[in-house]
Each structure stands twice: as C-alpha cells, then as structure tokens.
Amino acid sequence: MNETTERSSFLQMSQDAEDDRIASSRLPIALWIILVTIVTVAMQTLLGPLLVPSLFFVGLMAAHIQLYWRVSRLIQVSRVLYLFLQAGLIFGSAALMPDGLPVILIGLIPVLIGQTVAILFEPKKVVFFAFFLYFLFCLVTLWIKDAKDLALFIPLLFLMIVVVMAYALLYYRQVNARVRTQTFLRDLELTHQKVEELTLANERQRMARDLHDTLAQGQAGLIMQLEAMDAYLSRGNIQRAHEIVLTSMGQARQTLGDARKAIDDLRTRATPVFDFNEAVQDQLQRFRIATGVQIQLELQVRSALTGFTMEHVLHILSETLMNVARHAHADQVHISIIEISGSLQMVIKDNGRGFNTATIGKKTGHYGLIGIYERARLIGGQIQVESSDAGTCITLSIPF
C-alpha cells in the first residue's frame, strides 16, 4: 500500500469517525423534537387554537428532524450554514406558535447548542454561537411576549443550556472513546493484513530460493555430469565415464538430501548443523569433478558462524559456481573465503567471458543472481558484482 492510499484510508477513517460521533445522537434528538412538538401543539390548542400555523409548525419540525438526520452530509457542505438553518427553523416555528414559544425555544435551543460541541470542535466557536442563539432568544421573546416573560424564561433557558451542555460533553466523550477504539481496531486490522502480506511474500521468496538452490541446481549439476559422461563415452574412456556415473549418483543423493532439508525447513524452520570448511571443500570437489574447471581456494575462517549464515553463504557459493559452469565458459576459478576486519569476505573470480551486469533481475527465467542478493540481505551482507570480457568477480561481505 503506497503513501497516497494510506493517507486516503486515514482520511476516510477520520471522516467515518466524525460521522459516527455526530450521527450517533440523531435518534434521541429526533425523539426529543417529537416530544416538544406534541407539547407545543397541545399547549397552543388549549390556550388559543391555530389550525393553519399548527400545520406549518409540524412541517417545520419535520424539516428540523430531517436536517438532524442528514447532519453528516450537510456539514460536509457547510457547518455554519447547517447551524443557521437549524436556528432559523427553531425561531421561525416559535413565531408560528406564540403560546408554545417557551417550550420550543427552551426545549430546542439547548439541543442545538449541545450539537455544536461535535460540529464546531473549538470552544470559542461553540460559546460564540451559544451567545448568538441566546441573543436571538431574548429578541424573539421580547417581540412575541414581554419583558416579564423574558425575566422568567431566561433562568429556565440558562438551566437547560447548562444541563444539555454537560450531557453533551459527557455523551460525546463516550462516543469519542468508542470511535477511538474502533479506529485503533481498524488500524490493528490493517497492520495485521500488511504483516500477513509481507509474511506471505517473504515465504514465497524463500521457497523460490530453496527450490532454485536445491532442485534446480541439483538437476543442472546432474545434466552437466551426464554431458561430461557422454563426452567420455564418445571418446571411449569408459573408466572416466564410470567415475562420473558414481559422482552423479552421489550428486543425486545430495540433491535429494538438500530437497528433504528444504522441506524440513519449511515445516520446522530448523537450521541444519554442519562444518563450514568441510561443506565448502565438499561443494568444490563436486564442482571440480563435474566440470573439470581448475579451482584455487584460499580458506581462512576461524570464527564461528551461525548455522543460518553458513547455510546462506554456501547457497551463494553454489549458485555462483553453477553460473560459472553454465554461462561463463571459464577454465579457472579463484575462491577466497577469509576474515578481514571483523567480517567474512568471500570473493569468487573466474576467467570467463563475463556478462552485462545491468541485466541482473531483468531477464525472465534467470533468478540465480536475484537469490544471491536476497540471501546476502537476509544475513546482513553486501554483494558486489563486477564483470567484463576478462571474467566475473563476485564479492560477498558479511559482518560477524
């Protein structure tokens, strides 16, 4: 997942969290508005029935509920416009029902102020909007009622605002806590998915390396030995051909053993235990018999290597020698495996025809050098490949 996708996902989760926080109060607010509507209509009917204004009032309350119900979409267009629309509906409905004005204003203004906590976020904006509604409340009350009623309604409104604001703060804190928990769970799920994807990718790469370095290399070695045996048989050198047959049988057994170790490794992740110097000598001996290429070896390793490191180093050596036999057409190989300044350095140099290093990893079906780079990275080492018409030199450096 790239950075743009992650940012888009984060913004989407943030938007979803905000929508959840705001929309979670829709149902209780709708029920409260319905209750205020019923009480207002009942009070107006008892004190002075107004049929047409009552119908308009019910329509405005229905629109009021609709705005609350679609709050998540509307505030994406404009938060301020949404709040002023709601305020207009409240005061407009109060003008239609003069005898129910106290119920409407005292019942609905605190609710709208409470919702501004989740919409505006900033305390200064919430306080400013609350004072604005309070100012309109005073003007409308003086216009429809009188100063005596205003003196009575102001304490009631103030008390309702305090109660609703306290409830709103507590309610939205609980909602925020739930939203944060859901966000953390989503992040954890995304992280878990990434870990699974990376684990599967690493396992596929490891399986590809193991198959290449066991079965593929073993089969390639057997083919080279069979080709050499065929050449000796063509020349009538039966004794030498017989020796190669015996070597090929040992090579086949070794390949089978390597394949079984790879399978065991996939099942148990156990690292085989072996002597590094003997393993190097044995590998070079098989290569010398199979190809007839002269090998000069300098082997000076006294420090202990972990089984994990030895396994990868030997695979790198095997793959490099296989490339020498199959592609370089060299007749001499110089191998140096020594300790230098707290690190293990392995240099494999041949006198073959070389190749273009810019093509590494770009040719389909050629994965040997890719596996070498991957193995070096896994053991914290560095690979340097240099090639020309005079031959190829591959240097592996691994810190102890």
Short mmCIF file of C-alpha atoms in Angstrom, two decimals:
data_model
loop_
_atom_site.label_atom_id
_atom_site.label_comp_id
_atom_site.label_asym_id
_atom_site.label_seq_id
_atom_site.Cartn_x
_atom_site.Cartn_y
_atom_site.Cartn_z
CA MET A 1 0.00 0.00 0.00
CA ASN A 2 1.55 3.29 -1.07
CA GLU A 3 1.61 6.56 0.84
CA THR A 4 -1.28 8.10 -1.11
CA THR A 5 -3.51 5.09 -0.43
CA GLU A 6 -2.60 5.08 3.28
CA ARG A 7 -3.34 8.80 3.57
CA SER A 8 -6.66 8.34 1.77
CA SER A 9 -7.52 5.46 4.07
CA PHE A 10 -6.61 7.53 7.15
CA LEU A 11 -8.73 10.48 5.98
CA GLN A 12 -11.62 8.14 5.25
CA MET A 13 -11.38 6.61 8.72
CA SER A 14 -11.24 10.10 10.28
CA GLN A 15 -14.33 11.13 8.32
CA ASP A 16 -16.14 7.95 9.34
CA ALA A 17 -15.22 8.58 12.97
CA GLU A 18 -16.58 12.13 12.80
CA ASP A 19 -19.79 10.95 11.13
CA ASP A 20 -20.22 8.28 13.79
CA ARG A 21 -19.69 10.82 16.56
CA ILE A 22 -22.24 13.30 15.14
CA ALA A 23 -24.81 10.87 13.78
CA SER A 24 -24.93 8.81 16.98
CA SER A 25 -27.17 11.45 18.63
CA ARG A 26 -29.76 11.59 15.83
CA LEU A 27 -32.33 9.24 17.32
CA PRO A 28 -32.53 10.75 20.84
CA ILE A 29 -32.70 14.27 19.34
CA ALA A 30 -35.49 13.21 16.96
CA LEU A 31 -37.47 11.74 19.83
CA TRP A 32 -36.95 14.91 21.86
CA ILE A 33 -38.16 17.13 18.96
CA ILE A 34 -41.27 14.97 18.56
CA LEU A 35 -41.98 15.37 22.28
CA VAL A 36 -41.51 19.15 22.07
CA THR A 37 -43.81 19.27 19.03
CA ILE A 38 -46.58 17.38 20.82
CA VAL A 39 -46.35 19.54 23.96
CA THR A 40 -46.27 22.76 21.91
CA VAL A 41 -49.30 21.84 19.80
CA ALA A 42 -51.20 20.76 22.91
CA MET A 43 -50.38 23.99 24.75
CA GLN A 44 -51.30 26.17 21.76
CA THR A 45 -54.56 24.27 21.27
CA LEU A 46 -55.54 24.75 24.91
CA LEU A 47 -54.69 28.47 25.05
CA GLY A 48 -55.68 29.53 21.53
CA PRO A 49 -56.17 27.04 18.71
CA LEU A 50 -54.36 27.92 15.46
CA LEU A 51 -55.04 25.26 12.82
CA VAL A 52 -53.02 26.52 9.86
CA PRO A 53 -50.00 27.74 11.89
CA SER A 54 -50.06 24.41 13.73
CA LEU A 55 -49.82 22.54 10.43
CA PHE A 56 -46.95 24.76 9.29
CA PHE A 57 -45.31 24.27 12.68
CA VAL A 58 -45.47 20.48 12.36
CA GLY A 59 -43.95 20.77 8.86
CA LEU A 60 -41.09 22.91 10.19
CA MET A 61 -40.45 20.38 12.96
CA ALA A 62 -40.37 17.60 10.37
CA ALA A 63 -37.80 19.60 8.38
CA HIS A 64 -35.93 20.20 11.64
CA ILE A 65 -35.71 16.44 12.23
CA GLN A 66 -34.66 15.85 8.60
CA LEU A 67 -31.75 18.26 8.99
CA TYR A 68 -30.66 16.49 12.17
CA TRP A 69 -30.98 13.14 10.41
CA ARG A 70 -28.82 14.24 7.44
CA VAL A 71 -26.34 16.18 9.53
CA SER A 72 -23.31 14.12 8.38
CA ARG A 73 -23.88 15.04 4.72
CA LEU A 74 -24.93 18.63 5.30
CA ILE A 75 -21.93 19.65 7.39
CA GLN A 76 -19.65 18.45 4.61
CA VAL A 77 -21.12 21.27 2.51
CA SER A 78 -21.06 23.94 5.23
CA ARG A 79 -21.13 23.61 9.01
CA VAL A 80 -22.11 27.23 9.58
CA LEU A 81 -24.94 27.08 7.04
CA TYR A 82 -26.32 23.96 8.70
CA LEU A 83 -26.35 25.60 12.15
CA PHE A 84 -28.02 28.77 10.88
CA LEU A 85 -30.68 26.73 9.02
CA GLN A 86 -31.48 24.90 12.23
CA ALA A 87 -31.61 28.15 14.18
CA GLY A 88 -33.94 29.64 11.56
CA LEU A 89 -36.30 26.69 11.82
CA ILE A 90 -36.39 26.95 15.63
CA PHE A 91 -37.14 30.67 15.77
CA GLY A 92 -39.48 30.53 12.76
CA SER A 93 -41.55 27.80 14.38
CA ALA A 94 -41.62 29.79 17.63
CA ALA A 95 -43.11 32.75 15.74
CA LEU A 96 -45.89 30.48 14.41
CA MET A 97 -46.86 29.21 17.88
CA PRO A 98 -46.70 32.19 20.27
CA ASP A 99 -48.27 30.35 23.21
CA GLY A 100 -45.86 27.44 22.75
CA LEU A 101 -42.81 29.68 22.40
CA PRO A 102 -41.30 28.80 25.81
CA VAL A 103 -41.46 25.09 25.07
CA ILE A 104 -39.96 25.50 21.60
CA LEU A 105 -37.09 27.81 22.47
CA ILE A 106 -36.20 26.35 25.86
CA GLY A 107 -36.59 22.82 24.52
CA LEU A 108 -34.71 23.11 21.21
CA ILE A 109 -32.06 25.82 21.60
CA PRO A 110 -30.02 23.89 24.22
CA VAL A 111 -30.13 20.79 21.99
CA LEU A 112 -28.71 22.74 19.03
CA ILE A 113 -26.02 24.25 21.24
CA GLY A 114 -25.15 20.80 22.51
CA GLN A 115 -24.68 19.54 18.95
CA THR A 116 -22.28 22.38 18.15
CA VAL A 117 -19.82 20.68 20.52
CA ALA A 118 -19.42 17.86 17.99
CA ILE A 119 -19.70 20.06 14.88
CA LEU A 120 -17.52 23.09 15.63
CA PHE A 121 -14.95 21.41 17.96
CA GLU A 122 -13.42 24.71 19.13
CA PRO A 123 -14.76 26.04 22.48
CA LYS A 124 -14.60 29.68 21.29
CA LYS A 125 -16.87 28.97 18.33
CA VAL A 126 -19.29 27.00 20.50
CA VAL A 127 -19.52 29.84 23.05
CA PHE A 128 -19.95 32.45 20.30
CA PHE A 129 -22.80 30.51 18.69
CA ALA A 130 -24.42 29.91 22.09
CA PHE A 131 -24.40 33.65 22.84
CA PHE A 132 -25.78 34.34 19.36
CA LEU A 133 -28.73 31.99 19.99
CA TYR A 134 -29.18 33.46 23.44
CA PHE A 135 -29.35 36.97 21.95
CA LEU A 136 -31.94 35.88 19.39
CA PHE A 137 -33.91 34.20 22.16
CA CYS A 138 -34.12 37.49 24.05
CA LEU A 139 -35.17 39.43 20.93
CA VAL A 140 -37.85 36.95 19.87
CA THR A 141 -39.23 36.66 23.41
CA LEU A 142 -39.47 40.45 23.76
CA TRP A 143 -41.12 40.69 20.34
CA ILE A 144 -43.72 37.99 20.91
CA LYS A 145 -44.07 38.11 24.67
CA ASP A 146 -42.90 40.84 27.07
CA ALA A 147 -40.10 41.66 29.49
CA LYS A 148 -41.86 39.89 32.39
CA ASP A 149 -41.92 36.62 30.46
CA LEU A 150 -38.33 37.15 29.41
CA ALA A 151 -37.24 37.50 33.04
CA LEU A 152 -38.93 34.18 33.76
CA PHE A 153 -37.65 32.34 30.71
CA ILE A 154 -34.00 33.40 30.93
CA PRO A 155 -33.20 31.33 34.07
CA LEU A 156 -35.01 28.34 32.60
CA LEU A 157 -33.09 28.60 29.33
CA PHE A 158 -29.80 29.04 31.15
CA LEU A 159 -30.51 25.99 33.31
CA MET A 160 -31.43 23.93 30.23
CA ILE A 161 -28.27 25.03 28.43
CA VAL A 162 -26.08 24.02 31.38
CA VAL A 163 -27.77 20.62 31.68
CA VAL A 164 -27.67 19.91 27.95
CA MET A 165 -24.06 21.09 27.57
CA ALA A 166 -22.97 18.88 30.47
CA TYR A 167 -24.83 15.94 28.99
CA ALA A 168 -23.45 16.68 25.51
CA LEU A 169 -19.87 16.82 26.74
CA LEU A 170 -20.24 13.57 28.65
CA TYR A 171 -22.06 11.88 25.76
CA TYR A 172 -19.58 12.93 23.08
CA ARG A 173 -16.66 11.93 25.27
CA GLN A 174 -18.12 8.43 25.47
CA VAL A 175 -18.74 8.41 21.73
CA ASN A 176 -15.21 9.68 21.07
CA ALA A 177 -13.80 6.90 23.24
CA ARG A 178 -15.78 4.34 21.28
CA VAL A 179 -14.74 5.87 17.96
CA ARG A 180 -11.08 5.87 19.01
CA THR A 181 -11.36 2.22 19.98
CA GLN A 182 -12.90 1.39 16.61
CA THR A 183 -10.16 3.38 14.84
CA PHE A 184 -7.46 1.53 16.77
CA LEU A 185 -9.09 -1.79 15.86
CA ARG A 186 -9.17 -0.77 12.19
CA ASP A 187 -5.52 0.27 12.32
CA LEU A 188 -4.65 -3.00 14.03
CA GLU A 189 -6.55 -4.95 11.38
CA LEU A 190 -4.79 -3.08 8.56
CA THR A 191 -1.42 -3.68 10.23
CA HIS A 192 -2.24 -7.35 10.65
CA GLN A 193 -3.14 -7.59 6.96
CA LYS A 194 0.14 -5.92 5.99
CA VAL A 195 2.10 -8.30 8.20
CA GLU A 196 0.32 -11.28 6.62
CA GLU A 197 1.03 -9.94 3.12
CA LEU A 198 4.71 -9.36 3.92
CA THR A 199 4.98 -12.77 5.58
CA LEU A 200 3.47 -14.50 2.56
CA ALA A 201 5.73 -12.55 0.20
CA ASN A 202 8.82 -13.45 2.25
CA GLU A 203 7.80 -17.10 2.41
CA ARG A 204 7.26 -17.21 -1.35
CA GLN A 205 10.69 -15.66 -1.92
CA ARG A 206 12.28 -18.12 0.49
CA MET A 207 10.56 -21.09 -1.16
CA ALA A 208 11.67 -19.86 -4.58
CA ARG A 209 15.28 -19.58 -3.35
CA ASP A 210 15.19 -23.01 -1.73
CA LEU A 211 13.72 -24.67 -4.83
CA HIS A 212 16.23 -22.92 -7.07
CA ASP A 213 19.22 -23.71 -4.87
CA THR A 214 18.30 -27.36 -4.26
CA LEU A 215 16.28 -28.96 -7.03
CA ALA A 216 17.18 -26.59 -9.87
CA GLN A 217 20.89 -26.51 -9.07
CA GLY A 218 20.98 -30.23 -8.40
CA GLN A 219 19.33 -31.01 -11.70
CA ALA A 220 21.64 -28.62 -13.54
CA GLY A 221 24.66 -30.31 -11.93
CA LEU A 222 23.42 -33.75 -12.92
CA ILE A 223 22.89 -32.58 -16.50
CA MET A 224 26.45 -31.27 -16.68
CA GLN A 225 27.81 -34.55 -15.31
CA LEU A 226 25.75 -36.57 -17.77
CA GLU A 227 27.01 -34.39 -20.61
CA ALA A 228 30.59 -34.96 -19.44
CA MET A 229 29.95 -38.72 -19.18
CA ASP A 230 28.53 -38.73 -22.73
CA ALA A 231 31.63 -36.94 -23.99
CA TYR A 232 33.93 -39.50 -22.34
CA LEU A 233 31.87 -42.41 -23.69
CA SER A 234 32.11 -40.93 -27.17
CA ARG A 235 35.90 -40.94 -26.85
CA GLY A 236 35.90 -44.49 -25.47
CA ASN A 237 37.09 -43.51 -21.97
CA ILE A 238 34.83 -45.91 -20.10
CA GLN A 239 36.80 -45.70 -16.85
CA ARG A 240 36.38 -41.95 -16.60
CA ALA A 241 32.71 -42.21 -17.56
CA HIS A 242 32.21 -44.78 -14.81
CA GLU A 243 33.77 -42.38 -12.28
CA ILE A 244 31.38 -39.66 -13.37
CA VAL A 245 28.43 -42.08 -13.01
CA LEU A 246 29.45 -42.72 -9.41
CA THR A 247 29.83 -38.98 -8.82
CA SER A 248 26.42 -38.37 -10.39
CA MET A 249 24.84 -40.90 -8.07
CA GLY A 250 26.34 -39.06 -5.12
CA GLN A 251 25.15 -35.78 -6.57
CA ALA A 252 21.61 -37.15 -6.94
CA ARG A 253 21.63 -38.34 -3.34
CA GLN A 254 22.94 -34.94 -2.24
CA THR A 255 20.20 -33.17 -4.20
CA LEU A 256 17.57 -35.41 -2.64
CA GLY A 257 19.01 -34.69 0.79
CA ASP A 258 19.00 -30.94 0.13
CA ALA A 259 15.40 -31.12 -1.04
CA ARG A 260 14.41 -33.00 2.11
CA LYS A 261 16.25 -30.45 4.26
CA ALA A 262 14.39 -27.65 2.45
CA ILE A 263 11.07 -29.40 3.13
CA ASP A 264 12.01 -29.91 6.78
CA ASP A 265 12.99 -26.26 6.98
CA LEU A 266 9.60 -25.23 5.60
CA ARG A 267 7.89 -27.37 8.23
CA THR A 268 10.06 -26.72 11.29
CA ARG A 269 12.24 -23.72 10.40
CA ALA A 270 15.16 -25.71 11.81
CA THR A 271 18.64 -24.74 10.58
CA PRO A 272 20.88 -27.69 9.69
CA VAL A 273 24.15 -28.13 11.59
CA PHE A 274 27.35 -28.78 9.61
CA ASP A 275 31.02 -27.88 9.46
CA PHE A 276 31.55 -24.87 7.22
CA ASN A 277 35.04 -25.70 5.98
CA GLU A 278 34.11 -29.29 5.14
CA ALA A 279 30.95 -28.17 3.38
CA VAL A 280 32.96 -25.73 1.23
CA GLN A 281 35.54 -28.39 0.34
CA ASP A 282 32.84 -30.92 -0.49
CA GLN A 283 30.99 -28.46 -2.72
CA LEU A 284 34.15 -27.51 -4.62
CA GLN A 285 35.12 -31.16 -5.05
CA ARG A 286 31.77 -31.98 -6.67
CA PHE A 287 32.09 -28.94 -8.91
CA ARG A 288 35.63 -29.87 -9.96
CA ILE A 289 34.64 -33.43 -10.84
CA ALA A 290 31.54 -32.34 -12.75
CA THR A 291 33.13 -29.55 -14.79
CA GLY A 292 36.89 -30.11 -14.81
CA VAL A 293 37.40 -26.41 -14.01
CA GLN A 294 40.56 -25.69 -12.03
CA ILE A 295 39.88 -24.13 -8.64
CA GLN A 296 42.29 -22.15 -6.46
CA LEU A 297 40.98 -21.92 -2.91
CA GLU A 298 42.03 -19.69 -0.05
CA LEU A 299 40.02 -20.63 3.02
CA GLN A 300 40.81 -18.98 6.36
CA VAL A 301 37.77 -18.89 8.63
CA ARG A 302 38.38 -19.37 12.33
CA SER A 303 35.45 -17.52 13.86
CA ALA A 304 32.22 -19.41 14.44
CA LEU A 305 29.39 -18.75 12.04
CA THR A 306 25.75 -19.32 12.85
CA GLY A 307 24.01 -22.15 11.03
CA PHE A 308 21.72 -19.62 9.37
CA THR A 309 24.68 -17.64 7.99
CA MET A 310 26.60 -20.76 6.87
CA GLU A 311 23.56 -22.07 5.02
CA HIS A 312 23.13 -18.88 3.02
CA VAL A 313 26.85 -18.46 2.31
CA LEU A 314 27.05 -22.00 0.93
CA HIS A 315 23.99 -21.41 -1.23
CA ILE A 316 25.58 -18.22 -2.59
CA LEU A 317 28.79 -20.13 -3.35
CA SER A 318 26.85 -22.95 -5.03
CA GLU A 319 24.81 -20.59 -7.20
CA THR A 320 27.90 -18.64 -8.24
CA LEU A 321 29.74 -21.80 -9.25
CA MET A 322 26.69 -23.01 -11.16
CA ASN A 323 26.65 -19.74 -13.11
CA VAL A 324 30.36 -20.18 -13.87
CA ALA A 325 29.72 -23.66 -15.26
CA ARG A 326 26.64 -22.79 -17.26
CA HIS A 327 27.37 -19.31 -18.60
CA ALA A 328 30.95 -18.17 -18.08
CA HIS A 329 32.76 -20.94 -20.01
CA ALA A 330 35.72 -20.41 -17.71
CA ASP A 331 38.53 -22.89 -17.06
CA GLN A 332 39.87 -21.30 -13.88
CA VAL A 333 38.15 -20.05 -10.73
CA HIS A 334 39.81 -18.38 -7.78
CA ILE A 335 37.89 -18.50 -4.49
CA SER A 336 38.91 -16.61 -1.38
CA ILE A 337 37.00 -17.00 1.89
CA ILE A 338 38.78 -15.11 4.65
CA GLU A 339 38.23 -12.93 7.70
CA ILE A 340 39.04 -9.23 7.30
CA SER A 341 38.50 -6.60 9.99
CA GLY A 342 35.71 -8.39 11.82
CA SER A 343 33.89 -9.52 8.70
CA LEU A 344 33.76 -12.55 6.45
CA GLN A 345 34.68 -11.86 2.85
CA MET A 346 34.12 -14.32 0.05
CA VAL A 347 35.49 -13.47 -3.39
CA ILE A 348 34.75 -15.71 -6.39
CA LYS A 349 36.58 -14.74 -9.55
CA ASP A 350 36.61 -16.57 -12.91
CA ASN A 351 38.33 -16.01 -16.25
CA GLY A 352 35.17 -16.47 -18.32
CA ARG A 353 33.54 -14.27 -20.91
CA GLY A 354 31.58 -12.10 -18.46
CA PHE A 355 28.14 -10.54 -18.89
CA ASN A 356 26.28 -7.25 -18.70
CA THR A 357 25.53 -6.57 -15.01
CA ALA A 358 22.78 -4.10 -15.98
CA THR A 359 20.59 -7.07 -16.97
CA ILE A 360 20.52 -8.56 -13.47
CA GLY A 361 16.91 -9.19 -12.44
CA LYS A 362 15.52 -8.13 -15.82
CA LYS A 363 15.57 -11.43 -17.71
CA THR A 364 12.68 -13.84 -17.26
CA GLY A 365 13.78 -17.25 -16.05
CA HIS A 366 17.12 -16.05 -14.62
CA TYR A 367 16.69 -15.84 -10.87
CA GLY A 368 20.04 -17.05 -9.56
CA LEU A 369 21.63 -13.65 -9.00
CA ILE A 370 18.38 -12.34 -7.56
CA GLY A 371 18.51 -15.15 -5.00
CA ILE A 372 22.13 -14.25 -4.22
CA TYR A 373 21.18 -10.66 -3.45
CA GLU A 374 18.24 -11.79 -1.31
CA ARG A 375 20.36 -14.23 0.68
CA ALA A 376 23.03 -11.58 1.26
CA ARG A 377 20.39 -9.19 2.54
CA LEU A 378 18.95 -11.81 4.91
CA ILE A 379 22.31 -12.33 6.63
CA GLY A 380 23.13 -8.62 6.73
CA GLY A 381 25.76 -8.83 4.00
CA GLN A 382 26.53 -6.95 0.81
CA ILE A 383 27.08 -8.30 -2.68
CA GLN A 384 29.20 -6.64 -5.33
CA VAL A 385 29.19 -7.99 -8.89
CA GLU A 386 31.80 -6.88 -11.44
CA SER A 387 32.02 -8.40 -14.90
CA SER A 388 33.94 -7.73 -18.11
CA ASP A 389 35.48 -9.62 -21.03
CA ALA A 390 38.26 -10.75 -18.66
CA GLY A 391 35.82 -12.54 -16.34
CA THR A 392 33.46 -12.01 -13.45
CA CYS A 393 34.18 -11.23 -9.82
CA ILE A 394 31.53 -11.60 -7.11
CA THR A 395 32.34 -10.28 -3.63
CA LEU A 396 30.30 -11.08 -0.55
CA SER A 397 31.00 -9.20 2.70
CA ILE A 398 29.29 -10.19 5.95
CA PRO A 399 29.97 -8.57 9.34
CA PHE A 400 30.44 -11.00 12.22
#
